[in-house]
Amino acid sequence: MKKITKLLLGGALVILLLALPSQVKADWHQDNIGWWYSTNNGSYYKDTLAYIDNNIYRFDERGYMITGWYLEEHRNTNGSLYKEWSYFDPVSGARLEGWQQIDGKWYYFNSGWMAQGKQNIDGKDYYFDLVNGDMKTGWISTPGLNGTDWSYYDPVSGARLKGWQQIDGKWYYFIDYSTYNYALKGFNKIDGKEYYFDPVNADMKTGWISTPGLNGTDWSYYDPVSGARLKGWQQIDGKWYYFIDYSTYNYALKGFNKIDGKEYYFDPVNADMKTGWISQQVDVKKWYYYDPKSGERLLGWQDIDGKKYYLTSEGAYCGYTYTIDGKEYYFDPVTCELITGWFEYNGTKRYADPNDGGALALNKTLIINGVSYSFSDNGALITNKP
């Protein structure tokens, strides 16, 4: 009986020993070199990535777990070689995913691979160094259609900024249109309003901005507060200007202009509205008078500085006799003011009656200072009697 028992026990031991390899527990092991991982079939991982307990690890050609940065080589479908960086936690050895701060810098790992260049993450754009992969903030330049395009990435969050942004005390506008994402430059319309941005630095400019025009330099004015280009009548530094907004023409008017049916005059260089007497030399010099309050050109009879003038669309009557409302008047050839009293014209003495609004005495006899004077039908003095 004992012999049979010994045989049975011996057979059981053989069976147990034969079964041991298939029952080895997969587990981590450590020696003075590092960590490795044995599988349940008695082998271990080496020179490969391994998925263990919901984490990914990298083992070198000896089978030891790798930590820190690791450059992985891949081949495209066409056989060309490319490389990608991964980072394995220095403590646990697990490959890092998503946002990670390493040595004070931020990185993003997409499926374990370090992101580089411009990346959209959770609906926001970020930029990572093309070589080192660390997240970059502040101004980032990229080649554009018309030179260098600039984008700005928030120094705190790292996300690319969009729309209106104030940076270091200056305003910028960043468009976000399809693949175009950059700070605007030059003249641009935003939400129906015109703005101007520096053609190099892209910061919004305000105040006077000049552009080449059809007849010289055109000037536009951008509000110092809102930055929007001003239109229509505007008072700037105590002076009045008028800015047209017609198709591609947007500038301050100069010279003689009609606005809402009224005539105005603007300085031919500075474009500010002028009032008072303004002359225009065509064939002869013509004088116009612009109201000091409204700025509009005055017409008809006007009392100016205590003197009378008659103003027309062709200028002030000046140097001749003119018929106005059936009566004749004479205006000084130099000052254009209405002459009253005695004067000489074409070698004959004539009289502009102050009691008749300055009208010439025509074909009539008047008592002037107690003396009787007779005048012809053209106003020339005929006789005088005491």
XYZ file of C-alpha atoms in Angstrom:
386
model
C 0.000 0.000 0.000
C 2.844 2.380 0.880
C 4.518 1.610 -2.415
C 1.396 2.441 -4.340
C 1.004 5.689 -2.388
C 4.585 6.705 -3.184
C 4.013 6.086 -6.845
C 0.876 8.192 -6.802
C 2.618 11.035 -5.024
C 5.529 10.918 -7.401
C 3.229 11.105 -10.381
C 1.394 14.105 -8.938
C 4.672 15.984 -8.423
C 5.693 15.419 -12.028
C 2.338 16.690 -13.221
C 2.635 19.770 -10.953
C 6.127 20.615 -12.195
C 5.057 20.229 -15.796
C 2.154 22.642 -15.191
C 4.211 25.404 -13.519
C 5.247 27.403 -16.649
C 1.648 27.961 -17.690
C 0.739 29.161 -14.223
C 3.471 31.827 -13.724
C 1.874 35.119 -12.713
C 2.586 38.152 -14.954
C 4.280 40.771 -12.789
C 6.834 43.575 -12.431
C 10.386 42.814 -11.351
C 13.323 45.016 -10.384
C 17.052 44.574 -10.121
C 19.958 46.998 -9.769
C 19.560 48.040 -13.416
C 15.829 48.681 -13.607
C 12.347 47.316 -14.015
C 11.068 44.636 -16.372
C 7.791 42.827 -16.799
C 7.359 39.090 -17.040
C 4.343 37.649 -18.770
C 2.276 34.719 -17.606
C 4.029 32.435 -20.092
C 7.385 33.070 -18.479
C 8.758 35.455 -21.138
C 9.184 39.238 -20.841
C 8.756 42.309 -23.054
C 11.786 43.750 -24.828
C 12.315 46.329 -27.584
C 8.585 46.991 -27.812
C 5.578 48.891 -26.552
C 3.366 46.953 -24.146
C -0.149 47.548 -22.881
C -0.238 46.691 -19.167
C -3.067 47.447 -16.757
C -4.562 50.185 -18.965
C -1.194 51.904 -19.492
C 1.408 51.767 -22.241
C 5.075 51.126 -21.438
C 8.260 50.987 -23.511
C 10.916 48.351 -22.973
C 14.440 48.472 -24.389
C 16.215 45.702 -26.264
C 17.295 44.123 -22.947
C 13.744 44.214 -21.598
C 14.113 47.072 -19.120
C 11.386 49.691 -18.825
C 12.241 53.057 -20.407
C 11.375 56.378 -18.717
C 11.549 59.968 -19.910
C 11.801 60.961 -23.560
C 11.882 58.317 -26.257
C 12.186 58.804 -30.013
C 10.177 56.229 -31.938
C 10.874 55.471 -35.591
C 8.055 54.637 -38.020
C 7.661 54.047 -41.708
C 4.936 55.434 -43.935
C 3.019 53.235 -46.338
C 5.459 54.374 -49.024
C 8.369 53.170 -46.915
C 9.763 56.551 -45.899
C 11.042 56.913 -42.352
C 9.664 59.404 -39.841
C 10.156 59.855 -36.105
C 7.908 60.781 -33.183
C 8.586 61.559 -29.544
C 6.848 59.999 -26.557
C 7.344 60.622 -22.862
C 7.242 57.958 -20.177
C 6.633 58.922 -16.565
C 9.949 58.909 -14.628
C 8.258 57.244 -11.636
C 5.586 54.897 -13.004
C 7.009 54.444 -16.493
C 3.565 54.817 -18.072
C 3.402 56.701 -21.367
C 1.851 60.139 -20.860
C -1.231 61.302 -22.746
C -2.866 64.708 -23.283
C -1.594 67.860 -21.560
C 1.594 67.398 -19.553
C 3.973 69.809 -17.846
C 7.541 68.572 -18.066
C 10.483 70.515 -16.637
C 8.328 73.640 -16.433
C 7.115 73.448 -20.049
C 3.797 72.326 -21.455
C 3.391 69.574 -24.036
C 0.488 67.767 -25.603
C 0.564 64.078 -26.433
C -1.959 62.824 -28.944
C -2.274 59.035 -28.691
C 1.064 59.167 -26.917
C 2.902 61.146 -29.600
C 4.228 64.638 -28.910
C 2.343 67.362 -30.815
C 4.297 69.791 -33.013
C 3.297 72.929 -34.907
C -0.259 74.253 -34.969
C -2.810 71.927 -33.361
C -6.536 72.149 -32.643
C -7.324 70.673 -29.235
C -10.877 70.639 -27.888
C -11.884 73.342 -30.352
C -8.980 75.686 -29.584
C -5.770 76.297 -31.514
C -2.360 75.906 -29.909
C 1.160 76.084 -31.237
C 3.996 73.738 -30.324
C 7.667 74.086 -31.180
C 8.455 72.347 -34.457
C 11.523 70.672 -32.962
C 11.174 70.448 -29.179
C 7.383 70.243 -29.027
C 6.924 72.597 -26.067
C 3.885 74.881 -26.213
C 4.659 78.399 -27.431
C 2.820 81.549 -26.409
C 2.856 85.178 -27.513
C 3.465 86.162 -31.135
C 3.969 83.355 -33.656
C 4.726 84.095 -37.314
C 3.846 81.965 -40.312
C 4.324 82.564 -44.063
C 1.218 84.243 -45.516
C -0.221 85.071 -48.912
C 1.211 88.599 -48.812
C 4.187 88.277 -46.502
C 4.394 87.212 -42.872
C 1.197 86.489 -40.944
C 1.135 86.884 -37.165
C -0.969 85.035 -34.608
C -1.003 85.521 -30.847
C -1.259 82.756 -28.280
C -2.451 83.561 -24.768
C 0.506 83.611 -22.314
C -1.639 81.915 -19.647
C -3.797 79.344 -21.450
C -1.713 79.027 -24.605
C -4.837 79.181 -26.798
C -4.749 81.280 -29.971
C -6.642 84.554 -29.565
C -9.449 85.567 -31.920
C -11.305 88.785 -32.710
C -10.500 92.029 -30.876
C -7.594 91.756 -28.441
C -5.609 94.320 -26.472
C -1.973 93.291 -26.162
C 0.625 95.426 -24.381
C -1.706 98.424 -24.577
C -2.379 98.106 -28.325
C -5.413 96.774 -30.138
C -5.374 94.012 -32.760
C -7.982 92.055 -34.659
C -7.421 88.366 -35.378
C -9.513 86.755 -38.073
C -10.527 83.124 -37.843
C -11.630 82.100 -41.297
C -11.075 78.577 -42.559
C -7.281 78.135 -42.714
C -6.628 81.868 -42.343
C -5.917 82.795 -38.738
C -3.879 85.946 -38.240
C -3.816 89.609 -37.218
C -5.277 91.923 -39.844
C -3.137 94.583 -41.511
C -3.970 97.702 -43.524
C -7.548 98.789 -44.277
C -10.255 96.360 -43.165
C -14.005 96.318 -42.590
C -15.163 94.642 -39.368
C -18.857 94.368 -38.494
C -19.677 97.084 -41.021
C -17.070 99.580 -39.778
C -13.721 100.541 -41.303
C -10.461 100.219 -39.366
C -6.797 100.646 -40.173
C -4.003 98.419 -38.882
C -0.281 98.968 -39.225
C 0.927 97.238 -42.425
C 3.903 95.730 -40.576
C 3.084 95.399 -36.861
C -0.703 94.953 -37.290
C -1.661 97.193 -34.340
C -4.743 99.373 -34.837
C -3.992 102.970 -35.799
C -6.147 105.971 -34.966
C -6.190 109.643 -35.899
C -5.194 110.857 -39.363
C -4.204 108.211 -41.928
C -3.061 109.199 -45.425
C -3.397 107.239 -48.651
C -2.456 108.078 -52.258
C -5.469 109.634 -53.996
C -6.529 110.501 -57.515
C -5.379 114.092 -57.061
C -2.717 113.849 -54.384
C -2.885 112.613 -50.811
C -6.234 111.600 -49.340
C -6.812 111.771 -45.598
C -9.097 109.670 -43.415
C -9.633 109.963 -39.676
C -10.018 107.064 -37.267
C -11.686 107.636 -33.915
C -9.081 107.698 -31.091
C -11.457 105.773 -28.799
C -13.224 103.194 -30.986
C -10.738 103.116 -33.850
C -13.555 103.226 -36.427
C -13.186 105.472 -39.469
C -15.305 108.613 -39.163
C -17.855 109.596 -41.805
C -19.776 112.746 -42.673
C -19.407 115.918 -40.610
C -16.808 115.685 -37.847
C -15.251 118.251 -35.530
C -11.628 117.407 -34.805
C -9.406 119.579 -32.622
C -11.865 122.452 -32.983
C -12.046 122.293 -36.800
C -14.747 120.910 -39.053
C -14.226 118.282 -41.750
C -16.451 116.284 -44.041
C -15.587 112.669 -44.844
C -17.214 111.064 -47.846
C -18.014 107.359 -47.905
C -18.598 106.443 -51.503
C -17.668 103.021 -52.831
C -13.862 102.824 -52.584
C -13.507 106.562 -51.946
C -13.303 107.342 -48.254
C -11.563 110.577 -47.356
C -11.873 114.173 -46.164
C -13.133 116.551 -48.845
C -10.956 119.396 -50.097
C -11.694 122.560 -52.058
C -15.197 123.517 -53.275
C -17.866 120.896 -52.608
C -21.647 120.585 -52.490
C -23.088 118.687 -49.508
C -26.835 118.135 -49.133
C -27.485 120.869 -51.684
C -25.276 123.470 -49.975
C -21.849 124.728 -50.997
C -18.829 124.528 -48.688
C -15.127 125.138 -48.986
C -12.360 123.030 -47.446
C -8.662 123.774 -47.284
C -6.959 122.252 -50.357
C -4.145 120.820 -48.206
C -5.416 120.259 -44.648
C -9.081 119.639 -45.583
C -10.531 121.690 -42.699
C -13.633 123.751 -43.515
C -12.956 127.420 -44.229
C -15.333 130.310 -43.651
C -15.410 133.992 -44.532
C -14.116 135.304 -47.861
C -12.705 132.694 -50.249
C -11.402 133.522 -53.712
C -11.256 131.313 -56.779
C -9.159 132.107 -59.808
C -10.617 130.799 -63.062
C -10.533 133.316 -65.910
C -10.858 136.088 -63.362
C -10.724 136.086 -59.594
C -14.085 135.400 -57.998
C -15.009 135.960 -54.389
C -17.346 133.831 -52.290
C -18.434 134.223 -48.708
C -18.987 131.295 -46.344
C -21.036 131.707 -43.184
C -18.748 131.741 -40.098
C -21.267 129.640 -38.138
C -22.664 127.095 -40.576
C -19.838 127.160 -43.108
C -22.255 127.200 -46.046
C -21.815 129.623 -48.948
C -24.112 132.670 -48.685
C -26.143 134.014 -51.612
C -28.078 137.187 -52.335
C -27.876 140.364 -50.301
C -25.614 140.037 -47.281
C -24.491 142.463 -44.572
C -20.915 141.572 -43.686
C -18.909 143.589 -41.187
C -21.236 146.557 -41.665
C -21.048 146.541 -45.478
C -23.437 145.248 -48.103
C -22.612 142.719 -50.809
C -24.541 140.769 -53.374
C -23.416 137.174 -53.728
C -24.216 134.732 -56.534
C -23.186 131.200 -57.449
C -20.643 132.848 -59.771
C -19.165 134.932 -56.993
C -19.781 138.384 -55.519
C -20.828 141.199 -57.885
C -17.756 143.304 -58.265
C -16.568 146.331 -60.369
C -19.637 146.887 -62.593
C -23.234 147.969 -62.472
C -25.682 145.106 -62.024
C -29.438 144.896 -62.264
C -31.047 143.275 -59.238
C -34.833 143.014 -58.927
C -35.291 145.746 -61.555
C -32.820 148.193 -60.030
C -29.184 148.913 -60.822
C -26.369 148.878 -58.324
C -22.671 149.503 -58.421
C -20.066 147.441 -56.515
C -16.485 148.401 -55.737
C -14.030 146.795 -58.229
C -11.596 145.846 -55.443
C -13.612 145.161 -52.295
C -16.897 144.189 -54.041
C -18.883 146.130 -51.436
C -21.971 148.080 -52.493
C -21.157 151.741 -53.262
C -23.541 154.423 -52.067
C -23.414 158.159 -52.665
C -21.350 159.822 -55.386
C -18.900 157.848 -57.565
C -17.432 157.954 -61.053
C -17.996 155.249 -63.640
C -16.892 155.286 -67.286
C -15.824 158.920 -66.954
C -19.173 160.203 -65.701
C -20.383 161.118 -62.256
C -23.173 158.994 -60.844
C -25.136 158.630 -57.656
C -26.189 155.547 -55.686
C -29.102 156.620 -53.533
C -28.690 155.529 -49.865
C -32.389 156.184 -49.380
C -33.199 153.604 -52.059
C -31.011 150.812 -50.734
C -28.038 151.971 -52.774
C -29.829 151.771 -56.144
C -28.478 154.057 -58.908
C -30.409 157.218 -59.710
C -31.680 156.556 -63.251
C -33.723 158.987 -65.344
C -34.743 161.009 -62.317
C -34.038 164.202 -60.381
C -32.966 164.087 -56.739
C -32.407 166.730 -54.075
C -29.070 165.917 -52.491
C -27.876 168.099 -49.631
C -30.238 170.866 -50.816
C -29.093 170.735 -54.446
C -31.166 169.379 -57.339
C -29.471 166.849 -59.619
C -30.798 165.202 -62.753
C -29.598 161.854 -64.060
C -29.929 160.182 -67.450
C -31.426 156.766 -68.038
C -27.955 155.192 -67.676
C -27.300 157.089 -64.426
C -24.941 159.765 -65.732
C -25.266 163.196 -64.083
C -26.937 165.674 -66.480
C -27.399 168.940 -64.572
C -27.446 170.205 -61.106
C -29.302 173.234 -59.781
C -28.835 174.902 -56.424
